[in-house]
Coordinates of C-alpha atoms and ligand atoms in Angstrom, one line a residue:
M6 CA 6.2 20.5 17.1
S7 CA 6.4 17.5 15.2
I8 CA 3.3 15.7 14.7
I9 CA 5.6 12.7 15.0
S10 CA 5.1 10.7 17.9
K11 CA 5.3 7.0 20.0
D12 CA 2.5 8.0 22.3
I13 CA 0.0 5.2 22.0
F14 CA -2.3 6.2 24.9
K15 CA -2.3 9.6 22.6
A16 CA -3.6 7.7 19.7
V17 CA -5.9 5.7 21.5
M18 CA -7.7 9.4 22.7
L19 CA -7.6 10.8 19.4
L20 CA -9.2 7.9 17.9
E21 CA -11.9 7.6 20.5
N22 CA -12.6 10.9 19.9
D23 CA -13.2 10.8 16.4
D24 CA -10.3 12.0 15.0
V25 CA -7.8 10.3 12.3
V26 CA -4.2 9.0 13.3
A27 CA -1.5 7.6 10.8
I28 CA -0.4 4.5 12.3
P29 CA 2.3 2.0 10.9
T30 CA 2.1 -1.2 9.4
E31 CA 4.3 -3.6 8.2
T32 CA 3.7 -2.6 4.7
V33 CA 2.7 1.3 4.4
Y34 CA 1.5 3.6 6.8
G35 CA -2.3 4.0 7.1
L36 CA -4.5 6.9 7.7
A37 CA -6.7 5.1 10.4
G38 CA -10.1 6.4 12.2
N39 CA -13.2 4.4 14.1
I40 CA -15.0 2.7 11.5
Y41 CA -18.2 3.3 13.3
S42 CA -17.4 7.0 13.4
A43 CA -19.1 9.1 10.4
K44 CA -17.1 12.4 11.3
A45 CA -13.8 10.0 11.2
I46 CA -14.4 8.2 7.9
Q47 CA -15.2 11.5 6.4
K48 CA -12.0 13.1 7.8
I49 CA -9.7 10.4 5.8
F50 CA -11.8 11.1 2.5
E51 CA -11.1 14.9 3.0
V52 CA -7.7 14.5 4.3
K53 CA -6.6 12.0 1.5
K54 CA -8.6 13.7 -1.4
R55 CA -10.0 10.3 -2.0
P56 CA -13.1 9.9 -4.2
S57 CA -15.9 8.2 -1.7
F58 CA -16.5 5.4 -4.5
N59 CA -13.3 3.7 -3.2
P60 CA -13.8 1.6 -0.2
L61 CA -11.0 1.3 2.8
I62 CA -10.0 -1.7 4.5
V63 CA -10.9 -2.6 7.8
H64 CA -7.7 -3.7 10.4
V65 CA -8.2 -5.7 13.5
D66 CA -5.9 -7.3 15.7
S67 CA -7.8 -10.9 15.8
L68 CA -9.4 -13.7 14.4
E69 CA -12.5 -13.2 16.7
K70 CA -12.5 -9.4 15.8
V71 CA -12.6 -10.6 11.9
L72 CA -16.1 -12.6 12.3
T73 CA -17.7 -9.8 13.9
I74 CA -17.2 -7.9 10.8
V75 CA -17.6 -10.3 7.8
S76 CA -20.9 -12.5 7.4
E77 CA -19.1 -15.4 5.3
F78 CA -15.6 -17.0 5.1
P79 CA -14.8 -19.3 2.4
E80 CA -12.6 -22.1 2.9
K81 CA -9.8 -20.9 0.9
A82 CA -10.1 -17.7 2.8
K83 CA -9.4 -19.6 6.2
L84 CA -6.6 -21.3 4.6
L85 CA -5.2 -17.8 3.5
A86 CA -5.8 -16.0 7.0
K87 CA -4.5 -19.1 8.8
A88 CA -1.0 -18.6 6.3
F89 CA -0.5 -15.1 6.4
W90 CA -2.2 -13.4 9.3
P91 CA -1.3 -11.4 11.2
G92 CA 0.7 -10.1 7.8
P93 CA 0.1 -8.3 4.5
L94 CA -3.1 -10.4 3.0
T95 CA -6.3 -8.0 2.6
L96 CA -9.4 -10.4 2.2
I97 CA -12.4 -8.8 0.7
L98 CA -15.0 -10.9 2.4
K99 CA -19.4 -10.4 2.4
K100 CA -19.4 -8.2 5.1
N101 CA -21.9 -7.8 7.9
P102 CA -24.7 -5.7 7.9
D103 CA -23.5 -3.3 10.8
I104 CA -20.2 -2.4 8.7
P105 CA -21.0 1.4 7.6
D106 CA -21.6 2.0 4.2
T107 CA -19.2 4.6 3.9
V108 CA -16.2 2.4 4.7
T109 CA -17.2 -0.2 2.1
A110 CA -18.6 2.9 -0.4
G111 CA -22.1 0.9 -0.3
K112 CA -20.7 -2.5 -1.4
D113 CA -21.8 -5.7 0.2
T114 CA -18.4 -6.7 0.7
V115 CA -15.9 -5.6 3.0
A116 CA -11.8 -5.6 2.8
V117 CA -10.3 -6.6 6.2
R118 CA -6.6 -7.6 7.4
I119 CA -4.6 -8.3 10.6
P120 CA -1.7 -6.1 10.1
N121 CA 1.9 -7.4 11.6
H122 CA 3.2 -4.4 13.4
P123 CA 3.8 -4.6 17.5
V124 CA 2.8 -1.0 17.7
T125 CA -0.3 -1.4 15.8
L126 CA -1.3 -4.6 17.0
S127 CA -1.3 -3.1 20.9
L128 CA -3.0 0.1 19.6
L129 CA -5.6 -2.1 18.1
K130 CA -6.0 -4.1 21.4
Q131 CA -6.5 -1.3 23.4
L132 CA -10.0 -0.1 21.2
S133 CA -13.1 -1.2 21.2
F134 CA -13.4 -0.8 17.6
P135 CA -11.6 -1.6 14.2
L136 CA -9.6 0.9 12.3
A137 CA -10.3 1.8 8.7
A138 CA -7.3 2.6 7.1
P139 CA -6.1 3.6 3.5
S140 CA -2.5 4.4 2.7
A141 CA -1.7 7.6 4.6
N142 CA -0.8 9.5 1.3
P143 CA -2.7 12.0 -1.1
F144 CA -4.8 10.1 -3.7
G145 CA -2.4 8.9 -6.1
S146 CA 0.6 9.7 -5.0
I147 CA 3.5 7.3 -3.5
S148 CA 2.6 5.5 -0.4
P149 CA 4.8 6.3 2.9
T150 CA 6.9 3.9 4.0
K151 CA 8.3 6.3 7.0
A152 CA 6.5 8.3 9.6
S153 CA 8.3 11.6 8.1
H154 CA 6.7 11.0 4.6
V155 CA 3.2 11.2 6.1
A156 CA 4.2 14.1 8.1
E157 CA 5.4 16.0 5.0
Y158 CA 2.3 14.8 3.3
F159 CA -0.2 15.7 6.3
K160 CA 1.1 18.1 8.7
K161 CA -1.1 20.8 8.5
S162 CA -4.4 18.3 8.6
I163 CA -3.6 15.8 10.9
E164 CA -2.7 15.6 14.6
M165 CA -0.7 12.6 15.1
V166 CA 1.5 10.2 13.3
L167 CA 2.1 7.1 15.4
D168 CA 5.8 6.3 14.9
G169 CA 6.6 2.7 14.3
G170 CA 9.8 3.1 12.5
D171 CA 10.7 2.3 8.8
C172 CA 7.7 -0.4 7.4
E173 CA 9.1 -3.4 6.8
N174 CA 7.7 -4.6 3.3
G175 CA 7.4 -1.3 2.4
I176 CA 4.4 -2.3 -0.4
E177 CA 1.0 -2.5 0.2
S178 CA -1.0 -5.6 1.0
T179 CA -2.0 -8.5 -1.7
I180 CA -5.8 -8.2 -2.1
I181 CA -7.8 -11.1 -2.6
G182 CA -11.5 -11.9 -3.2
F183 CA -13.9 -14.4 -4.2
E184 CA -16.0 -14.1 -7.2
A185 CA -18.6 -17.3 -7.2
N186 CA -16.5 -18.7 -4.2
E187 CA -13.4 -18.8 -6.6
P188 CA -10.2 -16.6 -5.2
V189 CA -9.5 -13.6 -7.3
I190 CA -6.1 -11.5 -6.7
Y191 CA -7.3 -7.8 -6.9
R192 CA -4.2 -6.2 -6.0
L193 CA -0.8 -7.6 -6.3
G194 CA 1.4 -6.7 -3.2
S195 CA 3.8 -8.0 -0.2
I196 CA 2.7 -11.4 -0.5
S197 CA 3.7 -13.4 -4.0
I198 CA 1.3 -14.9 -6.4
E199 CA 4.0 -18.2 -5.9
E200 CA 3.5 -17.8 -1.8
I201 CA -0.3 -17.9 -2.2
T202 CA -0.7 -20.6 -5.2
A203 CA 1.4 -22.7 -2.5
V204 CA -1.5 -22.3 0.0
I205 CA -4.6 -22.8 -2.3
G206 CA -3.6 -23.6 -5.7
S207 CA -4.1 -21.4 -8.9
L208 CA -6.2 -18.2 -9.3
T209 CA -7.2 -15.5 -11.1
L210 CA -5.6 -12.2 -11.6
K211 CA -7.4 -9.4 -11.9
N212 CA -5.2 -6.6 -11.1
K213 CA -5.0 -4.6 -14.6
Q214 CA -8.6 -3.8 -15.3
E215 CA -8.9 0.2 -15.4
N216 CA -11.5 1.4 -13.1
A217 CA -12.1 -2.0 -12.1
P218 CA -15.6 -2.0 -10.4
N219 CA -14.3 -5.0 -8.1
A220 CA -11.3 -3.2 -7.1
P221 CA -11.9 0.6 -7.3
G222 CA -8.6 1.5 -5.8
M223 CA -6.5 0.4 -8.9
L224 CA -6.4 2.7 -11.3
S225 CA -4.0 2.4 -13.8
R226 CA -2.2 5.6 -13.1
H227 CA -1.0 5.5 -9.1
Y228 CA 1.6 5.6 -6.8
A229 CA 3.4 8.0 -8.8
P230 CA 6.0 10.8 -8.2
S231 CA 5.7 14.1 -9.8
T232 CA 8.8 13.7 -11.7
K233 CA 8.5 12.2 -15.3
T234 CA 9.0 8.3 -15.1
Y235 CA 9.7 5.5 -17.0
L236 CA 10.2 2.0 -16.9
I237 CA 12.6 0.5 -19.2
N238 CA 14.3 -3.0 -20.1
D239 CA 17.6 -1.4 -21.3
V240 CA 17.8 1.7 -19.3
L241 CA 21.6 2.6 -20.8
E242 CA 20.3 2.4 -24.1
F243 CA 17.2 4.5 -23.3
I244 CA 19.0 7.3 -21.7
K245 CA 21.3 8.0 -24.5
N246 CA 18.7 9.7 -26.3
Y247 CA 18.6 12.1 -23.4
P248 CA 22.5 13.5 -23.1
D249 CA 21.7 17.2 -21.5
Q250 CA 19.2 15.6 -19.1
K251 CA 19.6 14.9 -15.3
I252 CA 18.3 11.7 -14.9
G253 CA 17.7 9.3 -11.8
V254 CA 17.6 5.5 -11.9
L255 CA 16.4 2.8 -10.3
V256 CA 18.0 -0.4 -10.8
F257 CA 17.5 -4.0 -9.1
S258 CA 21.1 -5.4 -8.6
E259 CA 23.7 -4.3 -11.0
E260 CA 25.2 -0.8 -11.0
I261 CA 25.4 0.9 -14.3
M262 CA 27.5 4.5 -15.5
A263 CA 26.6 7.3 -17.9
P264 CA 27.4 10.9 -17.4
N265 CA 24.0 11.7 -17.4
I266 CA 22.9 9.6 -14.7
E267 CA 22.9 12.2 -11.3
K268 CA 21.7 9.7 -9.3
L269 CA 21.8 5.6 -9.3
V270 CA 19.7 3.9 -6.8
V271 CA 20.6 -0.2 -6.6
L272 CA 17.7 -1.7 -5.0
S273 CA 19.5 -4.7 -3.9
S274 CA 23.1 -5.9 -4.8
K275 CA 22.3 -9.0 -3.6
K276 CA 19.4 -9.5 -6.2
D277 CA 17.1 -9.9 -3.2
L278 CA 13.3 -9.3 -4.3
K279 CA 12.1 -8.3 -0.9
E280 CA 14.7 -6.0 0.2
A281 CA 14.4 -4.3 -3.1
A282 CA 10.7 -4.2 -2.8
S283 CA 11.0 -2.7 0.9
K284 CA 13.2 0.0 -0.4
L285 CA 11.1 0.9 -3.8
Y286 CA 8.7 4.0 -2.4
Q287 CA 11.5 5.6 0.0
T288 CA 13.6 5.4 -3.3
L289 CA 11.1 6.8 -5.4
H290 CA 10.6 9.4 -2.7
T291 CA 14.0 10.4 -2.6
L292 CA 14.6 10.7 -6.5
D293 CA 11.3 12.6 -6.8
Q294 CA 12.8 15.7 -4.0
L295 CA 16.4 15.9 -6.6
Q296 CA 14.6 18.0 -9.0
L297 CA 15.7 15.9 -11.7
D298 CA 14.3 15.9 -15.3
M299 CA 13.4 12.5 -15.0
I300 CA 13.6 9.0 -13.5
V301 CA 14.1 5.9 -15.4
A302 CA 13.3 2.6 -13.7
E303 CA 14.3 -0.8 -14.8
V304 CA 12.2 -3.4 -15.5
F305 CA 12.5 -6.3 -12.6
P306 CA 12.5 -10.0 -13.0
N307 CA 8.9 -11.1 -13.3
Y308 CA 8.5 -13.5 -10.8
G309 CA 8.1 -13.4 -6.6
L310 CA 7.9 -9.8 -5.5
G311 CA 9.1 -8.8 -8.9
T312 CA 6.1 -8.9 -10.3
S313 CA 4.5 -6.5 -7.9
I314 CA 7.4 -4.1 -8.1
N315 CA 6.9 -3.9 -11.8
D316 CA 2.9 -3.6 -11.4
R317 CA 3.6 -0.4 -9.2
L318 CA 6.2 0.8 -11.6
E319 CA 4.1 0.6 -14.1
R320 CA 1.5 2.7 -12.6
A321 CA 3.8 5.1 -11.4
T322 CA 4.9 5.7 -15.2
K323 CA 1.4 5.6 -17.0
K324 CA 0.1 9.3 -17.7
Ligands
LIG403 O1 -1.0 -2.3 2.9 C1 -2.3 -2.1 3.1 O2 -3.1 -2.7 2.6 C2 -2.1 -0.7 3.6 C3 -2.4 -0.7 4.8 C4 -2.4 0.9 5.6 O3 -3.0 -1.6 5.5 N1 -3.4 -0.2 3.3 C5 -4.2 0.0 1.7 O4 -4.7 0.8 1.7 O5 -3.2 0.0 0.9 P1 -5.7 1.7 0.2 O6 -6.9 2.2 0.8 O7 -4.6 2.7 -0.3 O8 -6.0 0.3 -0.7 C6 -6.8 -0.6 -0.5 C7 -7.7 -1.2 -1.6 C8 -8.0 0.0 -2.7 O9 -7.7 -0.3 -3.9 C9 -9.7 -0.3 -2.6 O10 -10.2 -0.1 -3.5 C10 -9.5 -1.7 -1.9 O11 -8.6 -2.3 -1.3 N2 -11.0 -2.3 -1.5 C11 -11.7 -1.8 -0.5 N3 -12.3 -2.6 0.0 C12 -12.6 -3.2 -0.7 C13 -13.8 -3.8 -1.6 N4 -14.6 -3.8 -0.5 N5 -14.2 -4.5 -2.7 C14 -13.3 -4.5 -3.4 N6 -12.2 -3.8 -3.3 C15 -11.9 -3.1 -2.1
LIG404 MG1 -3.3 3.5 -1.5

C-alpha cells in the first residue's frame, strides 16, 4: 500500500506519537517531527542520514507561536516577517532556552518559518507543538517537490507522506540571519535578493562558504543528481565534444537541437524565472532516471530567481 495519503488526522496521530511524517510546503516537501520529541528528532536525522551538526528549521502557523520560540526579534526581521510570512522565508534568530539542542545542533539560534501551504497550516494548527522539518530527501540528493519523490526516497523508512500536491515554488526557502544586528543571506531561495532588498535595503550574501559555520547545511556539493551534471554557458558548443554520449539538456527558454541530445527540457518558454524555478527539481529528478551519460544545464540569467537557480545548479554539478 502507498504511504501517500491526504489524511491530516492520521498525520496528527503519528506526530503526537513521536513519529515522523513528510509534509507538503510551498517550497519542497519536509520530513517533520515534534521539536520536543527526542525520538522523532533522532528519526529525522537517521532517515535522512543527515549529520547531527546540521540544524533543522522549525515550522509554525502563526507569529504568536514564533514569539514563543525566539528570544530576540530585530527590527529588520520584523519587516521581513511582515512582508513574507506565511511564505518561503526562514529567519535565524536567537532561540528560547527550551528549544532542544538536538534541533539547533547546539547553536544559540533557531531557524524558523511559517510555510504557506493550506494543508500544512491546517496540520500545524491542530498540533500543540512546532514541527522541525528538513527537506525530505536523503542528505545530498535532490529535494522533493512531489509526494511521489518522497515515497520513492523513503517508502521503507517512514509511515506517511501527507499529500499536498506539487510544491508551487519548487525551490527551498531563502534563509536570513543576523550578525551584529545586520542581516545576512545564508541561503538563496524562493525569495529573490531583489525582493529582500526592496524591504530592508542591501544586505550581505554569505551563501558560498564551504562548511560555513553559520549555515552548516550549505555544503558545496548538494542537491545533486546521480548522473554526471554540468553547468555551461554555451551548451551546444560544449556537447559537440561528446558526439557519442546520450545527453539530457536543461535550458531556460530557447529550444536547441543536436543529434546527441536524448532529452531536452525547456523550463519556461515564456522566460518566466518563477516558472523555471518551480520545475527545476522535478526536471532533475526526471532526467536522473533516464540512464543518460550526462546532464548539461545552461547557466540562467543572473537576477531574480535566476540567481537562486544558478546556485542550486552549481551545487548539483560540484564534485
Ligand atoms: O524550504 C525550506 O526551507 C524547506 C521546507 C521543508 O521548509 N526546508 C529545508 O530544510 O530546506 P533543510 O534542513 O534542508 O535546510 C535548512 C538549512 C540547512 O542548511 C541548515 O544548516 C540551516 O538551514 N539552518 C538551520 N538552522 C540553522 C541555524 N540555527 N543557524 C544556521 N543555519 C541553520
Ligand atoms: Mg535540504
